[in-house]
Every structure is written in structure tokens, then in C-alpha cells.
Amino acid sequence: MGVVDLPLLNQIKGRLGWLDERQRVIAQNVANSDTPGYVARDLTAPKDFAAAMRGQGGPLQMARTSAAHIAPAGPVARYQTNDAPDSETTLDGNSVVVEEQMLKMAESRMAYDAAIGFYQKSLQMIRMAARPPGR
């Protein structure tokens, strides 16, 4: 078993992947903040990150709306997105509130930084345990 196969590090990598995907979804929400009828989306937190990393729980597939579109090579997203309208909906049906999306982005960033710190500390402990005594 290699260092990269440790369950703890796999869990942290799964969390980082989920947070990365959430940032992408939030960025799409902000990009579509002026699109009429657009409903804000968010990711549902997987119960088990290891299962999400293995692809269990139904990874999403891209939909081809035309035969001329290039077929996707495989699963595009490993996590389930769902409609998560913000607190306000404009008259044109758009439910994205940029301020709320920025709060979600800051929350994801703090969680990402915490996971990176935990990953680095875990690697430091492994290095320390692997050192010969007296060094």
C-alpha cells in the first residue's frame, strides 16, 4: 500500500474534489445572474466521499441536444447538482442573488483551505513517522 492509497488521504482528496466542483457550480450561477429564468444551482453533499470518488451514486452525464454535438467521453461530473434558488427571484424568473453566491464561494474557499491544511499536516506526520530514529 502506497502513501497515496491511505483512506484518510483519499477522503481529503474527495472533499477537495467536491469543493472544486462546488466552486464551478457557484461560478456558473454568478455567470448566469442576468439570464432570464435561470435558477441557481448547488451541489448536494455526498454522504460518503469515498463512494463519490468511486463513482457510486449516479454520476451525471452531459445531455446531447443535437446529433451534431460531440458525444461526451465519460462522466462529466461526479456529484449531483440540484436547484437551490436564492432568497429572491426577479420578475424575469432569475433566482440568483450574487451576494448569496459570494457567501457560498467564501464558505467553500474556507473549507478548501482547511482541507488543504489537514492534507499537508497528514503528509508531515507520515514523513515524520517514516524518518529513521534520531534524525
Short mmCIF file of N, CA and C in Angstrom, two decimals:
data_model
loop_
_atom_site.label_atom_id
_atom_site.label_comp_id
_atom_site.label_asym_id
_atom_site.label_seq_id
_atom_site.Cartn_x
_atom_site.Cartn_y
_atom_site.Cartn_z
N MET A 1 0.85 -1.17 0.00
CA MET A 1 0.00 0.00 0.00
C MET A 1 0.90 1.24 0.00
N GLY A 2 0.68 2.11 -0.95
CA GLY A 2 1.44 3.34 -1.04
C GLY A 2 0.82 4.43 -0.18
N VAL A 3 1.54 5.50 -0.02
CA VAL A 3 1.07 6.62 0.79
C VAL A 3 -0.20 7.21 0.18
N VAL A 4 -0.27 7.25 -1.13
CA VAL A 4 -1.44 7.86 -1.78
C VAL A 4 -2.68 6.98 -1.65
N ASP A 5 -2.54 5.72 -1.21
CA ASP A 5 -3.67 4.82 -1.06
C ASP A 5 -4.28 4.84 0.33
N LEU A 6 -3.76 5.65 1.21
CA LEU A 6 -4.30 5.72 2.58
C LEU A 6 -5.73 6.26 2.55
N PRO A 7 -6.64 5.61 3.28
CA PRO A 7 -8.04 6.07 3.28
C PRO A 7 -8.21 7.52 3.71
N LEU A 8 -7.43 7.96 4.69
CA LEU A 8 -7.55 9.35 5.15
C LEU A 8 -7.24 10.33 4.02
N LEU A 9 -6.15 10.08 3.30
CA LEU A 9 -5.79 10.98 2.21
C LEU A 9 -6.80 10.90 1.07
N ASN A 10 -7.36 9.72 0.83
CA ASN A 10 -8.39 9.60 -0.20
C ASN A 10 -9.64 10.38 0.18
N GLN A 11 -9.99 10.37 1.46
CA GLN A 11 -11.15 11.14 1.92
C GLN A 11 -10.91 12.64 1.72
N ILE A 12 -9.71 13.08 2.05
CA ILE A 12 -9.40 14.51 1.89
C ILE A 12 -9.42 14.89 0.42
N LYS A 13 -8.85 14.04 -0.43
CA LYS A 13 -8.87 14.32 -1.87
C LYS A 13 -10.30 14.37 -2.40
N GLY A 14 -11.15 13.49 -1.88
CA GLY A 14 -12.56 13.52 -2.28
C GLY A 14 -13.24 14.80 -1.87
N ARG A 15 -12.95 15.26 -0.68
CA ARG A 15 -13.51 16.53 -0.19
C ARG A 15 -13.03 17.69 -1.05
N LEU A 16 -11.76 17.69 -1.39
CA LEU A 16 -11.22 18.76 -2.25
C LEU A 16 -11.88 18.74 -3.63
N GLY A 17 -12.12 17.54 -4.16
CA GLY A 17 -12.79 17.43 -5.45
C GLY A 17 -14.21 17.97 -5.40
N TRP A 18 -14.92 17.65 -4.30
CA TRP A 18 -16.28 18.15 -4.14
C TRP A 18 -16.29 19.67 -4.04
N LEU A 19 -15.37 20.23 -3.26
CA LEU A 19 -15.31 21.68 -3.11
C LEU A 19 -14.94 22.36 -4.42
N ASP A 20 -14.08 21.74 -5.20
CA ASP A 20 -13.72 22.28 -6.52
C ASP A 20 -14.94 22.31 -7.44
N GLU A 21 -15.68 21.23 -7.43
CA GLU A 21 -16.89 21.17 -8.26
C GLU A 21 -17.93 22.19 -7.79
N ARG A 22 -18.04 22.39 -6.48
CA ARG A 22 -18.99 23.37 -5.96
C ARG A 22 -18.61 24.78 -6.39
N GLN A 23 -17.32 25.08 -6.38
CA GLN A 23 -16.88 26.40 -6.86
C GLN A 23 -17.26 26.60 -8.32
N ARG A 24 -17.16 25.53 -9.12
CA ARG A 24 -17.52 25.62 -10.54
C ARG A 24 -19.02 25.92 -10.69
N VAL A 25 -19.86 25.24 -9.90
CA VAL A 25 -21.31 25.46 -9.97
C VAL A 25 -21.65 26.87 -9.52
N ILE A 26 -21.02 27.35 -8.47
CA ILE A 26 -21.28 28.72 -8.00
C ILE A 26 -20.85 29.74 -9.05
N ALA A 27 -19.71 29.49 -9.71
CA ALA A 27 -19.25 30.39 -10.76
C ALA A 27 -20.26 30.42 -11.92
N GLN A 28 -20.85 29.28 -12.25
CA GLN A 28 -21.89 29.25 -13.29
C GLN A 28 -23.10 30.07 -12.87
N ASN A 29 -23.46 29.97 -11.59
CA ASN A 29 -24.59 30.77 -11.09
C ASN A 29 -24.32 32.26 -11.26
N VAL A 30 -23.12 32.68 -10.88
CA VAL A 30 -22.77 34.10 -10.99
C VAL A 30 -22.74 34.53 -12.46
N ALA A 31 -22.22 33.67 -13.32
CA ALA A 31 -22.15 34.00 -14.75
C ALA A 31 -23.55 34.13 -15.36
N ASN A 32 -24.51 33.42 -14.80
CA ASN A 32 -25.88 33.47 -15.32
C ASN A 32 -26.81 34.34 -14.47
N SER A 33 -26.23 35.26 -13.71
CA SER A 33 -27.05 36.08 -12.81
C SER A 33 -28.00 37.02 -13.56
N ASP A 34 -27.76 37.26 -14.84
CA ASP A 34 -28.65 38.12 -15.63
C ASP A 34 -29.46 37.33 -16.65
N THR A 35 -29.38 36.02 -16.64
CA THR A 35 -30.09 35.19 -17.60
C THR A 35 -31.54 35.00 -17.15
N PRO A 36 -32.50 35.41 -17.96
CA PRO A 36 -33.91 35.25 -17.56
C PRO A 36 -34.26 33.77 -17.36
N GLY A 37 -34.95 33.49 -16.27
CA GLY A 37 -35.42 32.14 -16.00
C GLY A 37 -34.39 31.20 -15.40
N TYR A 38 -33.16 31.68 -15.20
CA TYR A 38 -32.12 30.80 -14.65
C TYR A 38 -32.35 30.60 -13.16
N VAL A 39 -32.29 29.35 -12.73
CA VAL A 39 -32.45 29.01 -11.32
C VAL A 39 -31.08 28.63 -10.77
N ALA A 40 -30.70 29.24 -9.65
CA ALA A 40 -29.41 28.95 -9.03
C ALA A 40 -29.33 27.47 -8.69
N ARG A 41 -28.12 26.92 -8.80
CA ARG A 41 -27.89 25.52 -8.52
C ARG A 41 -26.82 25.39 -7.43
N ASP A 42 -26.81 24.24 -6.78
CA ASP A 42 -25.79 23.93 -5.78
C ASP A 42 -25.60 22.43 -5.77
N LEU A 43 -24.54 21.98 -5.15
CA LEU A 43 -24.26 20.55 -5.06
C LEU A 43 -24.86 19.99 -3.78
N THR A 44 -25.33 18.77 -3.87
CA THR A 44 -25.73 18.07 -2.66
C THR A 44 -24.48 17.40 -2.11
N ALA A 45 -24.27 17.54 -0.84
CA ALA A 45 -23.08 16.96 -0.23
C ALA A 45 -23.22 15.44 -0.20
N PRO A 46 -22.25 14.73 -0.77
CA PRO A 46 -22.32 13.29 -0.72
C PRO A 46 -22.15 12.80 0.71
N LYS A 47 -22.86 11.73 1.03
CA LYS A 47 -22.77 11.17 2.38
C LYS A 47 -21.40 10.54 2.61
N ASP A 48 -20.86 9.94 1.58
CA ASP A 48 -19.59 9.22 1.68
C ASP A 48 -18.70 9.66 0.52
N PHE A 49 -17.65 10.40 0.80
CA PHE A 49 -16.79 10.90 -0.26
C PHE A 49 -16.06 9.78 -0.99
N ALA A 50 -15.72 8.71 -0.28
CA ALA A 50 -15.05 7.59 -0.93
C ALA A 50 -15.96 6.97 -1.99
N ALA A 51 -17.25 6.83 -1.68
CA ALA A 51 -18.20 6.28 -2.65
C ALA A 51 -18.36 7.24 -3.83
N ALA A 52 -18.36 8.54 -3.55
CA ALA A 52 -18.45 9.52 -4.63
C ALA A 52 -17.23 9.45 -5.54
N MET A 53 -16.06 9.25 -4.95
CA MET A 53 -14.85 9.15 -5.75
C MET A 53 -14.85 7.89 -6.61
N ARG A 54 -15.46 6.81 -6.12
CA ARG A 54 -15.54 5.58 -6.91
C ARG A 54 -16.62 5.66 -7.97
N GLY A 55 -17.43 6.71 -7.96
CA GLY A 55 -18.46 6.89 -8.97
C GLY A 55 -19.78 6.26 -8.60
N GLN A 56 -19.97 5.82 -7.37
CA GLN A 56 -21.25 5.26 -6.95
C GLN A 56 -22.20 6.39 -6.65
N GLY A 57 -23.44 6.15 -6.88
CA GLY A 57 -24.43 7.18 -6.59
C GLY A 57 -24.83 7.96 -7.83
N GLY A 58 -24.54 7.45 -9.01
CA GLY A 58 -25.04 8.05 -10.24
C GLY A 58 -24.33 9.29 -10.69
N PRO A 59 -23.15 9.18 -11.26
CA PRO A 59 -22.50 10.37 -11.80
C PRO A 59 -23.33 10.96 -12.94
N LEU A 60 -23.27 12.25 -13.09
CA LEU A 60 -24.06 12.92 -14.13
C LEU A 60 -23.43 12.74 -15.50
N GLN A 61 -24.26 12.71 -16.51
CA GLN A 61 -23.80 12.64 -17.89
C GLN A 61 -24.24 13.92 -18.59
N MET A 62 -23.46 14.37 -19.56
CA MET A 62 -23.87 15.52 -20.35
C MET A 62 -24.99 15.09 -21.28
N ALA A 63 -25.92 15.97 -21.52
CA ALA A 63 -27.02 15.69 -22.43
C ALA A 63 -26.69 16.25 -23.81
N ARG A 64 -26.88 15.44 -24.85
CA ARG A 64 -26.70 15.90 -26.22
C ARG A 64 -28.04 16.40 -26.72
N THR A 65 -28.12 17.67 -27.05
CA THR A 65 -29.37 18.24 -27.53
C THR A 65 -29.46 18.22 -29.05
N SER A 66 -28.35 17.86 -29.69
CA SER A 66 -28.31 17.79 -31.15
C SER A 66 -27.35 16.68 -31.55
N ALA A 67 -27.65 16.01 -32.65
CA ALA A 67 -26.77 14.94 -33.12
C ALA A 67 -25.43 15.50 -33.60
N ALA A 68 -25.37 16.79 -33.87
CA ALA A 68 -24.12 17.41 -34.32
C ALA A 68 -23.15 17.69 -33.17
N HIS A 69 -23.64 17.61 -31.93
CA HIS A 69 -22.78 17.84 -30.78
C HIS A 69 -21.85 16.66 -30.56
N ILE A 70 -20.68 16.94 -30.03
CA ILE A 70 -19.72 15.89 -29.74
C ILE A 70 -20.20 15.11 -28.53
N ALA A 71 -20.13 13.79 -28.64
CA ALA A 71 -20.56 12.94 -27.53
C ALA A 71 -19.53 13.00 -26.41
N PRO A 72 -19.96 13.10 -25.15
CA PRO A 72 -19.00 13.12 -24.05
C PRO A 72 -18.28 11.78 -23.92
N ALA A 73 -17.02 11.84 -23.52
CA ALA A 73 -16.21 10.64 -23.41
C ALA A 73 -16.59 9.81 -22.20
N GLY A 74 -17.07 10.41 -21.16
CA GLY A 74 -17.40 9.70 -19.93
C GLY A 74 -18.17 10.61 -19.01
N PRO A 75 -18.24 10.23 -17.76
CA PRO A 75 -18.96 11.08 -16.82
C PRO A 75 -18.28 12.44 -16.69
N VAL A 76 -19.09 13.47 -16.71
CA VAL A 76 -18.56 14.83 -16.64
C VAL A 76 -18.45 15.29 -15.19
N ALA A 77 -19.48 15.07 -14.43
CA ALA A 77 -19.47 15.48 -13.03
C ALA A 77 -19.72 14.26 -12.16
N ARG A 78 -19.04 14.22 -11.03
CA ARG A 78 -19.21 13.08 -10.13
C ARG A 78 -20.24 13.36 -9.05
N TYR A 79 -20.75 14.56 -9.01
CA TYR A 79 -21.64 14.95 -7.92
C TYR A 79 -22.97 15.41 -8.47
N GLN A 80 -23.99 15.28 -7.66
CA GLN A 80 -25.35 15.63 -8.05
C GLN A 80 -25.59 17.12 -7.80
N THR A 81 -26.01 17.83 -8.83
CA THR A 81 -26.41 19.23 -8.64
C THR A 81 -27.93 19.28 -8.54
N ASN A 82 -28.42 20.25 -7.82
CA ASN A 82 -29.86 20.43 -7.71
C ASN A 82 -30.19 21.90 -7.70
N ASP A 83 -31.42 22.22 -8.04
CA ASP A 83 -31.85 23.61 -7.99
C ASP A 83 -31.85 24.08 -6.55
N ALA A 84 -31.25 25.23 -6.33
CA ALA A 84 -31.19 25.82 -4.99
C ALA A 84 -31.42 27.31 -5.12
N PRO A 85 -32.67 27.70 -5.41
CA PRO A 85 -32.92 29.14 -5.61
C PRO A 85 -32.56 29.94 -4.37
N ASP A 86 -32.02 31.12 -4.62
CA ASP A 86 -31.65 32.01 -3.52
C ASP A 86 -32.92 32.64 -2.94
N SER A 87 -32.74 33.61 -2.06
CA SER A 87 -33.87 34.18 -1.32
C SER A 87 -34.78 35.06 -2.17
N GLU A 88 -34.32 35.48 -3.33
CA GLU A 88 -35.12 36.39 -4.15
C GLU A 88 -35.23 35.85 -5.57
N THR A 89 -36.33 36.14 -6.21
CA THR A 89 -36.50 35.83 -7.63
C THR A 89 -36.94 37.11 -8.32
N THR A 90 -36.25 37.46 -9.40
CA THR A 90 -36.60 38.70 -10.11
C THR A 90 -37.83 38.47 -10.97
N LEU A 91 -38.34 39.52 -11.57
CA LEU A 91 -39.53 39.42 -12.41
C LEU A 91 -39.30 38.56 -13.64
N ASP A 92 -38.05 38.47 -14.11
CA ASP A 92 -37.78 37.64 -15.28
C ASP A 92 -37.53 36.17 -14.92
N GLY A 93 -37.70 35.81 -13.64
CA GLY A 93 -37.58 34.41 -13.23
C GLY A 93 -36.19 34.00 -12.79
N ASN A 94 -35.23 34.91 -12.79
CA ASN A 94 -33.88 34.58 -12.36
C ASN A 94 -33.83 34.57 -10.83
N SER A 95 -33.26 33.49 -10.28
CA SER A 95 -33.25 33.37 -8.83
C SER A 95 -31.84 33.44 -8.24
N VAL A 96 -30.90 34.05 -8.97
CA VAL A 96 -29.53 34.16 -8.48
C VAL A 96 -29.35 35.50 -7.78
N VAL A 97 -28.92 35.44 -6.53
CA VAL A 97 -28.55 36.65 -5.78
C VAL A 97 -27.03 36.59 -5.64
N VAL A 98 -26.36 37.51 -6.28
CA VAL A 98 -24.90 37.48 -6.34
C VAL A 98 -24.27 37.51 -4.96
N GLU A 99 -24.84 38.28 -4.04
CA GLU A 99 -24.28 38.36 -2.69
C GLU A 99 -24.33 37.00 -1.99
N GLU A 100 -25.43 36.28 -2.15
CA GLU A 100 -25.54 34.95 -1.54
C GLU A 100 -24.56 33.96 -2.19
N GLN A 101 -24.36 34.10 -3.48
CA GLN A 101 -23.40 33.24 -4.17
C GLN A 101 -21.97 33.53 -3.70
N MET A 102 -21.68 34.80 -3.45
CA MET A 102 -20.34 35.15 -2.94
C MET A 102 -20.12 34.59 -1.54
N LEU A 103 -21.18 34.57 -0.72
CA LEU A 103 -21.06 33.96 0.61
C LEU A 103 -20.79 32.46 0.50
N LYS A 104 -21.49 31.80 -0.43
CA LYS A 104 -21.25 30.36 -0.65
C LYS A 104 -19.83 30.13 -1.14
N MET A 105 -19.35 31.02 -2.00
CA MET A 105 -18.00 30.87 -2.52
C MET A 105 -16.96 31.05 -1.41
N ALA A 106 -17.18 32.03 -0.53
CA ALA A 106 -16.25 32.24 0.59
C ALA A 106 -16.28 31.05 1.54
N GLU A 107 -17.46 30.50 1.78
CA GLU A 107 -17.59 29.32 2.64
C GLU A 107 -16.83 28.13 2.04
N SER A 108 -16.97 27.94 0.74
CA SER A 108 -16.26 26.85 0.06
C SER A 108 -14.75 27.07 0.10
N ARG A 109 -14.34 28.32 -0.05
CA ARG A 109 -12.91 28.63 -0.01
C ARG A 109 -12.31 28.33 1.37
N MET A 110 -13.03 28.68 2.42
CA MET A 110 -12.53 28.40 3.77
C MET A 110 -12.46 26.89 4.02
N ALA A 111 -13.46 26.16 3.56
CA ALA A 111 -13.44 24.70 3.72
C ALA A 111 -12.30 24.09 2.90
N TYR A 112 -12.04 24.65 1.72
CA TYR A 112 -10.95 24.17 0.87
C TYR A 112 -9.60 24.40 1.56
N ASP A 113 -9.42 25.60 2.11
CA ASP A 113 -8.18 25.91 2.81
C ASP A 113 -7.97 24.99 4.02
N ALA A 114 -9.06 24.70 4.74
CA ALA A 114 -8.96 23.80 5.90
C ALA A 114 -8.58 22.39 5.46
N ALA A 115 -9.17 21.92 4.37
CA ALA A 115 -8.85 20.57 3.87
C ALA A 115 -7.41 20.50 3.38
N ILE A 116 -6.94 21.55 2.72
CA ILE A 116 -5.53 21.58 2.26
C ILE A 116 -4.60 21.54 3.46
N GLY A 117 -4.90 22.32 4.50
CA GLY A 117 -4.08 22.32 5.71
C GLY A 117 -4.05 20.95 6.37
N PHE A 118 -5.21 20.29 6.42
CA PHE A 118 -5.28 18.95 7.01
C PHE A 118 -4.48 17.95 6.18
N TYR A 119 -4.54 18.08 4.87
CA TYR A 119 -3.78 17.20 3.97
C TYR A 119 -2.28 17.39 4.19
N GLN A 120 -1.85 18.65 4.27
CA GLN A 120 -0.43 18.93 4.48
C GLN A 120 0.05 18.41 5.83
N LYS A 121 -0.74 18.60 6.89
CA LYS A 121 -0.36 18.10 8.21
C LYS A 121 -0.29 16.57 8.21
N SER A 122 -1.20 15.93 7.51
CA SER A 122 -1.18 14.46 7.43
C SER A 122 0.10 13.98 6.75
N LEU A 123 0.48 14.64 5.67
CA LEU A 123 1.71 14.27 4.98
C LEU A 123 2.93 14.51 5.86
N GLN A 124 2.93 15.60 6.64
CA GLN A 124 4.05 15.86 7.55
C GLN A 124 4.16 14.77 8.60
N MET A 125 3.03 14.29 9.12
CA MET A 125 3.06 13.21 10.11
C MET A 125 3.59 11.92 9.49
N ILE A 126 3.22 11.64 8.25
CA ILE A 126 3.70 10.44 7.58
C ILE A 126 5.21 10.54 7.35
N ARG A 127 5.68 11.70 6.94
CA ARG A 127 7.12 11.89 6.75
C ARG A 127 7.88 11.73 8.06
N MET A 128 7.32 12.29 9.14
CA MET A 128 7.96 12.19 10.43
C MET A 128 8.01 10.72 10.90
N ALA A 129 6.95 9.98 10.66
CA ALA A 129 6.92 8.57 11.05
C ALA A 129 7.87 7.72 10.21
N ALA A 130 8.14 8.16 8.99
CA ALA A 130 9.00 7.38 8.10
C ALA A 130 10.48 7.68 8.31
N ARG A 131 10.81 8.76 9.04
CA ARG A 131 12.20 9.10 9.29
C ARG A 131 12.88 8.09 10.22
N PRO A 132 14.14 7.84 9.98
CA PRO A 132 14.86 6.95 10.91
C PRO A 132 14.99 7.62 12.28
N PRO A 133 15.05 6.84 13.35
CA PRO A 133 15.15 7.42 14.69
C PRO A 133 16.42 8.27 14.83
N GLY A 134 16.32 9.34 15.58
CA GLY A 134 17.46 10.19 15.85
C GLY A 134 17.68 11.29 14.84
N ARG A 135 16.82 11.44 13.88
CA ARG A 135 17.00 12.50 12.87
C ARG A 135 15.98 13.56 13.01
#
